[in-house]
Short mmCIF file of C-alpha atoms and ligand atoms in Angstrom, two decimals:
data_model
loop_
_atom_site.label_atom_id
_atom_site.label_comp_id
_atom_site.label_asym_id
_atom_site.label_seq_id
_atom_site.Cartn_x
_atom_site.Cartn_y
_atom_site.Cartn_z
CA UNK A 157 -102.19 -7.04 -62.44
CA UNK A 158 -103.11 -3.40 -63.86
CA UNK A 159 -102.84 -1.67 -66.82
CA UNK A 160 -101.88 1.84 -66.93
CA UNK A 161 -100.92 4.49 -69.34
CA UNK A 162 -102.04 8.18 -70.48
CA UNK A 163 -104.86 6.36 -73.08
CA UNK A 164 -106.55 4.42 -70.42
CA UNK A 165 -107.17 7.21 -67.96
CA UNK A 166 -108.30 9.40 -70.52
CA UNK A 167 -111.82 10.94 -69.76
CA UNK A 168 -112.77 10.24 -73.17
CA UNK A 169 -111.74 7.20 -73.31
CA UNK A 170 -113.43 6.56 -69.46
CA UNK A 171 -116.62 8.53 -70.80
CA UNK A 172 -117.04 5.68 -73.41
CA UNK A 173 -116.29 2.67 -70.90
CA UNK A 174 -118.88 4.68 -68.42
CA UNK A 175 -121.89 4.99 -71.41
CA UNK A 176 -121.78 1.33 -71.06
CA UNK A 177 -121.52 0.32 -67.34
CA UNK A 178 -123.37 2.78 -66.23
CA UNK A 179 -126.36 1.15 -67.95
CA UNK A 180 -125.41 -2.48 -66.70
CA UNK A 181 -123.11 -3.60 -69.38
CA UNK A 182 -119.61 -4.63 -69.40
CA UNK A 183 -116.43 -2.78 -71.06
CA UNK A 184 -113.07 -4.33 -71.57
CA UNK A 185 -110.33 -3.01 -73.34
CA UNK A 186 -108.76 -6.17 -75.15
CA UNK A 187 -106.27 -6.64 -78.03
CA UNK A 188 -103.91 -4.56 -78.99
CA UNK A 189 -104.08 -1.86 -76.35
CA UNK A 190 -104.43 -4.45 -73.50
CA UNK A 191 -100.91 -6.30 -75.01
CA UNK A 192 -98.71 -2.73 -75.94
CA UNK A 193 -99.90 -1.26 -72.68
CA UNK A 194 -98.50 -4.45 -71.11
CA UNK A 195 -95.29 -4.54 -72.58
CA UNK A 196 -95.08 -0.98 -72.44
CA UNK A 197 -95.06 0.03 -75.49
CA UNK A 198 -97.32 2.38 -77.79
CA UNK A 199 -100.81 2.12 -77.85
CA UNK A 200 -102.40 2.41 -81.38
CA UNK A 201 -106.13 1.75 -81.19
CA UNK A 202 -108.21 0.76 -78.51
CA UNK A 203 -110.88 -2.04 -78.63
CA UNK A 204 -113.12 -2.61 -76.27
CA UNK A 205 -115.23 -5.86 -75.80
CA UNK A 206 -119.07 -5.69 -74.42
CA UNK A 207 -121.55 -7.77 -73.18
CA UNK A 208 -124.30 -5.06 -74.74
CA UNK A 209 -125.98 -6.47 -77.92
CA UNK A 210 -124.72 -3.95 -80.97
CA UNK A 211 -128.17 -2.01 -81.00
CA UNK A 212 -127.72 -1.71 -76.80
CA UNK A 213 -123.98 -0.05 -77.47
CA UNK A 214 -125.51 1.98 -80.06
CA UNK A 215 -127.97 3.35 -77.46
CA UNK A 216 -125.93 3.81 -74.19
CA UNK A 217 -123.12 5.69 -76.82
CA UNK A 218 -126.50 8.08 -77.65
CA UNK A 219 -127.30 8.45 -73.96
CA UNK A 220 -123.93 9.56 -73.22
CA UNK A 221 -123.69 12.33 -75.83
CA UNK A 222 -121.34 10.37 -77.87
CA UNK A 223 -120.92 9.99 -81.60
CA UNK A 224 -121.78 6.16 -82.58
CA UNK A 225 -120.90 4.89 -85.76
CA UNK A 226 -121.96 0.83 -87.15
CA UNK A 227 -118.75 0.79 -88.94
CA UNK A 228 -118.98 -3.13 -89.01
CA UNK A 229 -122.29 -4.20 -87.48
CA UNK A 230 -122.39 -7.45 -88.73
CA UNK A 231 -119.82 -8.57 -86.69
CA UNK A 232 -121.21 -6.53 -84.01
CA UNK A 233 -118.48 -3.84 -84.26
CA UNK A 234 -119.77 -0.07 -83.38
CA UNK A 235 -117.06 2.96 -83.75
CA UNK A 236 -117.87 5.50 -80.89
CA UNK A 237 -115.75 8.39 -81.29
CA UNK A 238 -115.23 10.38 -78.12
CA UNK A 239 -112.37 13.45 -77.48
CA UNK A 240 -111.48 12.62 -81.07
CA UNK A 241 -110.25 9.06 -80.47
CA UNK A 242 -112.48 6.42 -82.05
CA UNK A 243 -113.29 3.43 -79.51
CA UNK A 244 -113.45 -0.25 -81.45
CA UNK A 245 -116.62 -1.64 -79.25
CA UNK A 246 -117.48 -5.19 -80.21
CA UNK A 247 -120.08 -7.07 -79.00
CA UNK A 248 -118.50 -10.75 -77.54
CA UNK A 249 -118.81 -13.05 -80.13
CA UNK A 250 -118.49 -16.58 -81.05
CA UNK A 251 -117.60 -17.33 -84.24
CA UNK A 252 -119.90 -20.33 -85.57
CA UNK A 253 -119.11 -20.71 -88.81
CA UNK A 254 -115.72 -20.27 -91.00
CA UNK A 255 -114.93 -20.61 -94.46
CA UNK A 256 -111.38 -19.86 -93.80
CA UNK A 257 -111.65 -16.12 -94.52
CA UNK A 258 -115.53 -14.92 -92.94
CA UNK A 259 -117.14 -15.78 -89.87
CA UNK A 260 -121.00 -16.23 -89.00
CA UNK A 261 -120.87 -14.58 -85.84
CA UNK A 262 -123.69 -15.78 -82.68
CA UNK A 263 -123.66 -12.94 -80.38
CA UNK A 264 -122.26 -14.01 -76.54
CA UNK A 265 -122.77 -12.71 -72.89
CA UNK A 266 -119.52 -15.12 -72.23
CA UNK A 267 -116.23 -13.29 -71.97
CA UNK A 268 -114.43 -16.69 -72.11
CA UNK A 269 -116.39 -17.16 -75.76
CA UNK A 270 -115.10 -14.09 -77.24
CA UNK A 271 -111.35 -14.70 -75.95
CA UNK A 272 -111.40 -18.10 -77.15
CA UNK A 273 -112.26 -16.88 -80.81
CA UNK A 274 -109.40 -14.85 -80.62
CA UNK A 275 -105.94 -15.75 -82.30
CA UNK A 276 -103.41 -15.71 -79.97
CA UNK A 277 -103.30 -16.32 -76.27
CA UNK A 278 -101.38 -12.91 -75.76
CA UNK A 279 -104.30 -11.29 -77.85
CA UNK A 280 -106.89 -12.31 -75.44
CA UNK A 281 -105.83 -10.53 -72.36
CA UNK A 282 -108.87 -8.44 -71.26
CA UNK A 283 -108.72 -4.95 -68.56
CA UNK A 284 -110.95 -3.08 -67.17
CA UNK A 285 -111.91 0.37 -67.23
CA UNK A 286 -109.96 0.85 -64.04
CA UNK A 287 -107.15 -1.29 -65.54
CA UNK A 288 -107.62 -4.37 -63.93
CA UNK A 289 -106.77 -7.32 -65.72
CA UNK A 290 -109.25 -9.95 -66.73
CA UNK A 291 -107.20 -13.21 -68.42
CA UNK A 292 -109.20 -16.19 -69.33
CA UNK A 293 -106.72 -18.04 -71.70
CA UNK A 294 -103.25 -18.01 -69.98
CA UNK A 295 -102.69 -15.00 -72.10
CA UNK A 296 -100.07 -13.03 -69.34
CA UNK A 297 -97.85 -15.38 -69.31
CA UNK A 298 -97.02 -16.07 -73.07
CA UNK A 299 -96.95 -11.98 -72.86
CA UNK A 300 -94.45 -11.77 -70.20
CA UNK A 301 -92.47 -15.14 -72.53
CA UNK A 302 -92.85 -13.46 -75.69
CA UNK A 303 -94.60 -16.30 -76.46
CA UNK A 304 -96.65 -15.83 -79.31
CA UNK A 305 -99.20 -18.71 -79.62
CA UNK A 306 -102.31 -20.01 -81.30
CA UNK A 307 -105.08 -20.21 -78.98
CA UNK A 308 -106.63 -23.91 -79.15
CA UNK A 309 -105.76 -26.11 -82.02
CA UNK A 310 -103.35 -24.41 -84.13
CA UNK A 311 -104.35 -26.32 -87.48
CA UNK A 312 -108.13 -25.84 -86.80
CA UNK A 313 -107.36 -22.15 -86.02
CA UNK A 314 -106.00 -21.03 -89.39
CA UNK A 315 -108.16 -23.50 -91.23
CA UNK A 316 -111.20 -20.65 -89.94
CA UNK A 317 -109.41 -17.47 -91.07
CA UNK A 318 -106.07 -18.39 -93.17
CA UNK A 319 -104.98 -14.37 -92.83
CA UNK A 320 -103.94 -15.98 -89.45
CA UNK A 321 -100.92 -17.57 -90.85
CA UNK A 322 -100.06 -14.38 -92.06
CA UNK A 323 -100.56 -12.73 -88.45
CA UNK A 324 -98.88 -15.37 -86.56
CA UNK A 325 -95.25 -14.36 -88.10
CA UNK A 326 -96.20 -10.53 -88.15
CA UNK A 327 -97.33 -10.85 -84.16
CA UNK A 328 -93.58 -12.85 -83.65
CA UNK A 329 -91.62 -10.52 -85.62
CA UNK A 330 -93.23 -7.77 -83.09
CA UNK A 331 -93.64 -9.42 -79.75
CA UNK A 332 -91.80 -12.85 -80.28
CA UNK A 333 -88.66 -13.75 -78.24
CA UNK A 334 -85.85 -14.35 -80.75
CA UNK A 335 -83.78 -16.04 -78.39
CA UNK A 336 -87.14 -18.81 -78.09
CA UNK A 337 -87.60 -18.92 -81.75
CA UNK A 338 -90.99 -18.84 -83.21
CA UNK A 339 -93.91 -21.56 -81.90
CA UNK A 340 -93.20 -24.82 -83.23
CA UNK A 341 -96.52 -26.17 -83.34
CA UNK A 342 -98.05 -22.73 -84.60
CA UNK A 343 -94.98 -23.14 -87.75
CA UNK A 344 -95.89 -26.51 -88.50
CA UNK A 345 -99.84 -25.84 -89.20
CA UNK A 346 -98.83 -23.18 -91.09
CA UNK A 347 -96.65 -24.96 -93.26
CA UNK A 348 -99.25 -27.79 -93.07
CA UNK A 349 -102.25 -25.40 -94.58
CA UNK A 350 -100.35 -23.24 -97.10
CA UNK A 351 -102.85 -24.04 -100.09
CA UNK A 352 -105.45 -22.08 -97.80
CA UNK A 353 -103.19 -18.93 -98.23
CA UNK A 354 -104.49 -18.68 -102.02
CA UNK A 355 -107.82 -17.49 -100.80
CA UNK A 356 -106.94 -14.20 -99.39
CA UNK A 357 -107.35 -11.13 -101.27
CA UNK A 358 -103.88 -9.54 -102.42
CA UNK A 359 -104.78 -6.33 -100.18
CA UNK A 360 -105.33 -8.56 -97.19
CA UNK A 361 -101.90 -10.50 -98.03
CA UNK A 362 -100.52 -7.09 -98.61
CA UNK A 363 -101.48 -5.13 -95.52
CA UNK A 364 -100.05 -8.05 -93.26
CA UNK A 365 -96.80 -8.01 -94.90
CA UNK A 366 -96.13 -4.07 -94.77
CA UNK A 367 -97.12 -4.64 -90.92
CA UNK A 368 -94.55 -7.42 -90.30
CA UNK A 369 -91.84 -5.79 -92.54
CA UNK A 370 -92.03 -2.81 -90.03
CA UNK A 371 -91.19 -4.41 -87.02
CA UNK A 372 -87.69 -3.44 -85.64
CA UNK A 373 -86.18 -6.87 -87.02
CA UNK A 374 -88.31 -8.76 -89.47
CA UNK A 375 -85.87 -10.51 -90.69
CA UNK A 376 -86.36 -13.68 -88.19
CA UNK A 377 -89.74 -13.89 -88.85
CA UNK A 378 -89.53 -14.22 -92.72
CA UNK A 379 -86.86 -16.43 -92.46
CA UNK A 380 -89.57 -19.09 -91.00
CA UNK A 381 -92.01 -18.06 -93.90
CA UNK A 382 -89.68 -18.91 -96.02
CA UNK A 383 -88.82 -22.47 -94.42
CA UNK A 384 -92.40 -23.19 -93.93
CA UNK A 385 -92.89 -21.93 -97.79
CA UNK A 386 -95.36 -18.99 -97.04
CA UNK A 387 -92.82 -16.20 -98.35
CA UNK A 388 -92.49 -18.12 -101.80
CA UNK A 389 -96.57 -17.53 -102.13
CA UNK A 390 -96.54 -14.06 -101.04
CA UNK A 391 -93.66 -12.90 -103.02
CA UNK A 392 -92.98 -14.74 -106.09
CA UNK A 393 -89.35 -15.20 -106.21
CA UNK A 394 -88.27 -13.27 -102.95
CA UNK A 395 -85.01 -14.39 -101.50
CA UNK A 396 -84.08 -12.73 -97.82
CA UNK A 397 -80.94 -13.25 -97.69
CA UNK A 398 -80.11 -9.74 -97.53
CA UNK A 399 -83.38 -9.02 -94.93
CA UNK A 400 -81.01 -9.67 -91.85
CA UNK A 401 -78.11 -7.73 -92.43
CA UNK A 402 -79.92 -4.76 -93.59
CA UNK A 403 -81.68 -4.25 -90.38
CA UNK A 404 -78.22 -4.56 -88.80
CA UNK A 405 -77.45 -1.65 -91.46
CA UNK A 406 -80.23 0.16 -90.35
CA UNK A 407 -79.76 0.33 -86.61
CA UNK A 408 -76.11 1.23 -87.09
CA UNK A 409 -77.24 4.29 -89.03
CA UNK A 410 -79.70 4.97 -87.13
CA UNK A 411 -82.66 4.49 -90.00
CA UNK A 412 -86.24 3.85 -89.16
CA UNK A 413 -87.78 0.61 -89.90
CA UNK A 414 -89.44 1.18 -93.45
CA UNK A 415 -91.33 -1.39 -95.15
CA UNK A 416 -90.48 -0.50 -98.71
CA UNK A 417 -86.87 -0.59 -97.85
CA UNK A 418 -87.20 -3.98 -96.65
CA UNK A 419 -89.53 -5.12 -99.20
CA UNK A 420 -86.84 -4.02 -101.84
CA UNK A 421 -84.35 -6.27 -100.25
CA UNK A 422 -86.36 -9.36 -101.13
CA UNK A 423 -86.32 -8.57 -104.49
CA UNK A 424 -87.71 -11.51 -106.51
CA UNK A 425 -89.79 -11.74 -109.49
CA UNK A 426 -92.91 -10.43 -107.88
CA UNK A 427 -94.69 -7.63 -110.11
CA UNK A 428 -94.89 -4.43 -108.40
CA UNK A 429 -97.85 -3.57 -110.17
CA UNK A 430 -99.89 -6.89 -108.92
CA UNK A 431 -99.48 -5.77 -105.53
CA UNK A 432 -101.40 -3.06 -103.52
CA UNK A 433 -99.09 -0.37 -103.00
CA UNK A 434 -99.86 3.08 -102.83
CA UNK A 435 -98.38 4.62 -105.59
CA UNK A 436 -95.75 6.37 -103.80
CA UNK A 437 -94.68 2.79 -102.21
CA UNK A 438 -94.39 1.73 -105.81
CA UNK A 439 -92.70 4.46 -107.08
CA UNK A 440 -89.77 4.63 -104.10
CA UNK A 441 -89.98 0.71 -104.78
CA UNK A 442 -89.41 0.71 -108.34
CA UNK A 443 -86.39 3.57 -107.94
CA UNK A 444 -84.89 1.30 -104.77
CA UNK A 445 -84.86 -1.59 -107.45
CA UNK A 446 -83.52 0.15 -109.86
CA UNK A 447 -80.45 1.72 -108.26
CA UNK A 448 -79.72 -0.91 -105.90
CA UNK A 449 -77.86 -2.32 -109.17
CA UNK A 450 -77.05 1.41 -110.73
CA UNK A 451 -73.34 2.43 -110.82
CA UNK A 452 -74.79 5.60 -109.89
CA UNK A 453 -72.07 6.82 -107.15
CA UNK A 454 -72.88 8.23 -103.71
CA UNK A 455 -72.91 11.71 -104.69
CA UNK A 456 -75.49 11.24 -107.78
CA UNK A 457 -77.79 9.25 -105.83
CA UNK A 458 -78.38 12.08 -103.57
CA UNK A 459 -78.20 14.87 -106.27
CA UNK A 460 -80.97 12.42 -108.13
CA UNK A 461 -83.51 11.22 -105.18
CA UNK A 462 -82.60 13.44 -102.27
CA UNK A 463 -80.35 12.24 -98.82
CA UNK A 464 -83.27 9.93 -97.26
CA UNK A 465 -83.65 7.64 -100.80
CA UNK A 466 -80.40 7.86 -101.66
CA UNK A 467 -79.12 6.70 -98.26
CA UNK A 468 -82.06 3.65 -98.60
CA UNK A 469 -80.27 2.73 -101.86
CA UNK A 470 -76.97 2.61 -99.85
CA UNK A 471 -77.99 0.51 -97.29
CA UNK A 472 -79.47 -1.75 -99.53
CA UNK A 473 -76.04 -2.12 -101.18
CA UNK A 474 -74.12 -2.66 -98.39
CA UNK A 475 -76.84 -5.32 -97.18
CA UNK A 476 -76.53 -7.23 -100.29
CA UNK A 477 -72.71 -7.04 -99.98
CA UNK A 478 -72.50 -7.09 -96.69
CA UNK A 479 -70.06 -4.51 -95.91
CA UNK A 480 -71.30 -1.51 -94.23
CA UNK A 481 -72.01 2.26 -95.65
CA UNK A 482 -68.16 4.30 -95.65
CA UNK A 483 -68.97 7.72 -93.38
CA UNK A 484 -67.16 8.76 -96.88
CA UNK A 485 -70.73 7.73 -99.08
CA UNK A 486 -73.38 9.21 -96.57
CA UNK A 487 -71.33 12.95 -96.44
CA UNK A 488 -71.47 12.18 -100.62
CA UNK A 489 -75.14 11.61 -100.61
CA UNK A 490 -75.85 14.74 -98.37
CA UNK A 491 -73.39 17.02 -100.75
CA UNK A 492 -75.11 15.43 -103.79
CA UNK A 493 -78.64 16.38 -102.05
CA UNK A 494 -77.36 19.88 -101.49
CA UNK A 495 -75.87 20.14 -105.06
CA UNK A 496 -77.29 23.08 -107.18
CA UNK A 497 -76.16 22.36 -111.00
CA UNK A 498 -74.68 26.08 -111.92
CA UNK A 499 -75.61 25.86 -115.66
CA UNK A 500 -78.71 27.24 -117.37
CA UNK A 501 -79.94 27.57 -120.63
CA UNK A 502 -79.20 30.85 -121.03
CA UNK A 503 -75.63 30.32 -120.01
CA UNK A 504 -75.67 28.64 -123.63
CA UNK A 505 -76.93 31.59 -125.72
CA UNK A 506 -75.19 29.65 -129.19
CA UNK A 507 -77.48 26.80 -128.76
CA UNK A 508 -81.27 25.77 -129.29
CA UNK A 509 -83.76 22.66 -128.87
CA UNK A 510 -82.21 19.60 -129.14
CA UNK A 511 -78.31 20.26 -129.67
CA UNK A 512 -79.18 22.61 -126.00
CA UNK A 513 -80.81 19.89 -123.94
CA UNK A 514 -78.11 17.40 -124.95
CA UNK A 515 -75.15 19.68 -124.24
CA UNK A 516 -77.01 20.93 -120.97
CA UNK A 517 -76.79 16.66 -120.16
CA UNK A 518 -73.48 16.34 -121.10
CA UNK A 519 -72.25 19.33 -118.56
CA UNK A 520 -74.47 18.05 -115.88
CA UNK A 521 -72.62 14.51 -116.31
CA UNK A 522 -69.24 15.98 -116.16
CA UNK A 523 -70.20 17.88 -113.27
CA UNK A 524 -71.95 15.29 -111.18
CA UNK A 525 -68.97 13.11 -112.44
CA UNK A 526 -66.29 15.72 -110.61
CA UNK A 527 -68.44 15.23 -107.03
CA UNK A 528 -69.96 18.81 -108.19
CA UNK A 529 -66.34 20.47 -107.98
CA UNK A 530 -66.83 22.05 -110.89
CA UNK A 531 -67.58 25.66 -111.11
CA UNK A 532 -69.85 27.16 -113.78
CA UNK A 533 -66.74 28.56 -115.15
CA UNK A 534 -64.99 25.57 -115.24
CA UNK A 535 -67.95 24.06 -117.15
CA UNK A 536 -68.34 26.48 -119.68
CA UNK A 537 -64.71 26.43 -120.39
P1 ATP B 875 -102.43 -3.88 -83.75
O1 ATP B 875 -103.67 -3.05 -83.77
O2 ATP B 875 -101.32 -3.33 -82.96
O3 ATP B 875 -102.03 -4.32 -85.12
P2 ATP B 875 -104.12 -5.81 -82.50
O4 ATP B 875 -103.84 -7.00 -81.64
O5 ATP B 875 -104.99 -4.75 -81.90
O6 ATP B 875 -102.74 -5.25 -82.99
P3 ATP B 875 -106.09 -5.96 -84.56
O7 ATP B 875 -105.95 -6.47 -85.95
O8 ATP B 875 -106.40 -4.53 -84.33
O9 ATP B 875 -104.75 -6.37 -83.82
O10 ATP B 875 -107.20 -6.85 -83.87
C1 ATP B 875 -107.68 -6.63 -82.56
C2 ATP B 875 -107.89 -7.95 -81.86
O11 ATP B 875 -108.91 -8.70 -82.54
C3 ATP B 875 -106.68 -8.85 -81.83
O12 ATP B 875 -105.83 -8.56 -80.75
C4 ATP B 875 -107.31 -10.21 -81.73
O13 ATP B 875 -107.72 -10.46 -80.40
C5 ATP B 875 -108.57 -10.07 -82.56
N1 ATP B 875 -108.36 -10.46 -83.97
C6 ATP B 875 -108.07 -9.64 -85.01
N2 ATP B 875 -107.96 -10.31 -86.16
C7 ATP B 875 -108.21 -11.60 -85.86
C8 ATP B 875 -108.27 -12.80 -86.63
N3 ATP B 875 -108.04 -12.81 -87.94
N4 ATP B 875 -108.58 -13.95 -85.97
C9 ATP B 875 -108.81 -13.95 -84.65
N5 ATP B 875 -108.77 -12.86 -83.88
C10 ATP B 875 -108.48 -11.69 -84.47
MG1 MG B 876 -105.71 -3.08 -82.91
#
């Protein structure tokens, strides 16, 4: 077995693999890169797993001309950045000691250590620099099921890092095979340790879900946080009923997977403001709420928020209804984006200050009200 794509052959990416075998050491590209290049899909970022002790990597990266960084040494995690792309290098671990959210880490020389602290079997395939696959943990074949799956004891697993739970329904909203369902055994520990959910940090909680409410169709995947009582905890109130026919919505138009789209459509009582949001994710969030029950038409939406928010509000509509956007709506919102309201001030030379703005309102209302047919003559008749 052999992976292959543009980012492994890279000669910057090769250069880094090279600064450390070239000095004895090993280099395997494991995670995330290993498992998309597998499935053949995008790479992201590329770790790499060593045998070389963190101050070794640090070394061989100097030797080689390349720029090292100890973004995270005390896990033994060194950035080296080389043709612009930054390597993940991590020194094989085992992880000793858990509190359910940090690890004591004992450096290893074991690649079979550092797979088994992993979390999931199809996170722990390992390549070399040449591509060939290293798999100590049956990882290839839950990849080529879609079999996503705690490795070891499920239970004792998230009882180390809890953000686990979390990543076990992002990874099988991603790389899960809806027709198998999500992992029993994996559900049932989670559902089994939810009180250990309270000790992650909202950002952490926060991150995760924006991941998993990107995939293509998360709408699966919540659907078992919800049964196993995970989604009640992360979002105070949510409901998801309308989380699978929106991303039907979606794919019929054609619409990108968005988080904040999604995260609109399971509504709830969770405060906006409690989360961590950028503030442009809580601004579209807090208009998506907001119009979702407007009586705002087609047209006005898009003369308001522009074609792409306007169209969000839509969909969200027709999830909740279930009744799919008319071709009638989207050519509305696109006319409403394009509208230019004809009236200005000065086109009311009689009035001033107040008695202006509000009759300025009123003509704009008539006018978005007539689907902007109205001329500025008609208006100012
Ligand atoms: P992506 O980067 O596409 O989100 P990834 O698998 O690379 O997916 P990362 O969060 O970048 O995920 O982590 C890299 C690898 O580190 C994982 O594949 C997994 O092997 C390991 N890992 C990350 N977080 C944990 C965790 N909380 N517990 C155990 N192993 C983890
Ligand atoms: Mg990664």
């Amino acid at each position: 077995m052999r992976v292959q794509g543009p980012w492994i052959e890279d000669a910057a990416t090769q250069a880094v693999c090279h600064a450390l075998t070239s000095q004895g050491f090993q280099a395997l590209f494991v995670g995330g890169c290993v498992r998309n290049a597998l499935l053949g899909v995008a790479v992201t970022d590329i770790d790499i797993a060593t045998d070389a002790l963190p101050e070794d990597t640090m070394r061989c990266a100097k030797d080689a001309g390349l720029r090292a960084i100890p973004t995270g040494l005390e896990h033994g995690t060194i950035t080296v950045v080389s043709g612009g792309i930054a390597h993940e290098i991590t020194t094989f671990r085992d992880d000793v000691e858990t509190d359910g959210r940090h690890a004591k880490v004992r450096f290893s020389k074991s690649v079979a250590h550092d797979a088994a602290r992993r979390d999931f079997t199809m996170n722990a395939i390992y390549a070399q620099a040449n591509g060939d696959v290293i798999d100590p943990l049956g990882g290839l074949a839950d990849l080529n099921a879609r079999h996503v799956r705690f490795i070891g004891n499920a239970d004792t697993r998230i009882q180390e890092d809890y953000l686990r739970s979390l990543r076990f329904f992002r990874f099988t909203a991603w790389y899960g095979n809806s027709a198998l369902g999500i992992d029993a055994e994996g559900l049932a520990s989670v559902a089994a340790n939810l009180d250990g959910l309270d000790q992650l940090s909202r950002e952490r909680v926060d991150t995760e879900l924006m991941k998993l409410l990107t995939a293509p169709d998360p709408s699966p995947a919540i659907a078992a946080m919800r049964s196993a009582g995970v989604l009640a905890k992360v979002l105070i109130g949510a409901d998801d009923r309308a989380l699978a026919p929106l991303a039907h919505y979606e794919q019929s138009l054609g619409l990108a997977p968005d988080p904040v789209r999604r995260l609109s459509a399971l509504v709830g009582t969770q405060n906006a403001d409690e989360m961590r949001l950028s503030k442009a994710d809580k601004k579209r969030w807090a208009i998506l709420r907001d119009e979702i029950g407007s009586m705002n038409s087609a047209g006005h939406l898009g003369y308001l928020h522009g074609a792409n928010l306007a169209l969000d509000v839509l969909v969200l509509r027709s999830a909740i209804l279930e009744q799919p956007v008319s071709a009638r709506d989207i050519s509305n919102v696109k006319k409403g984006d394009a509208a230019q309201f004809p009236i200005k001030a000065a086109d009311l030379p009689d009035l001033s200050g107040r008695a202006l703005g509000a009759r300025l309102k009123e003509l704009e209302a008539a006018w978005i009200k007539s689907e902007f047919t109205l001329s500025r003559g008609d208006l100012l008749d």
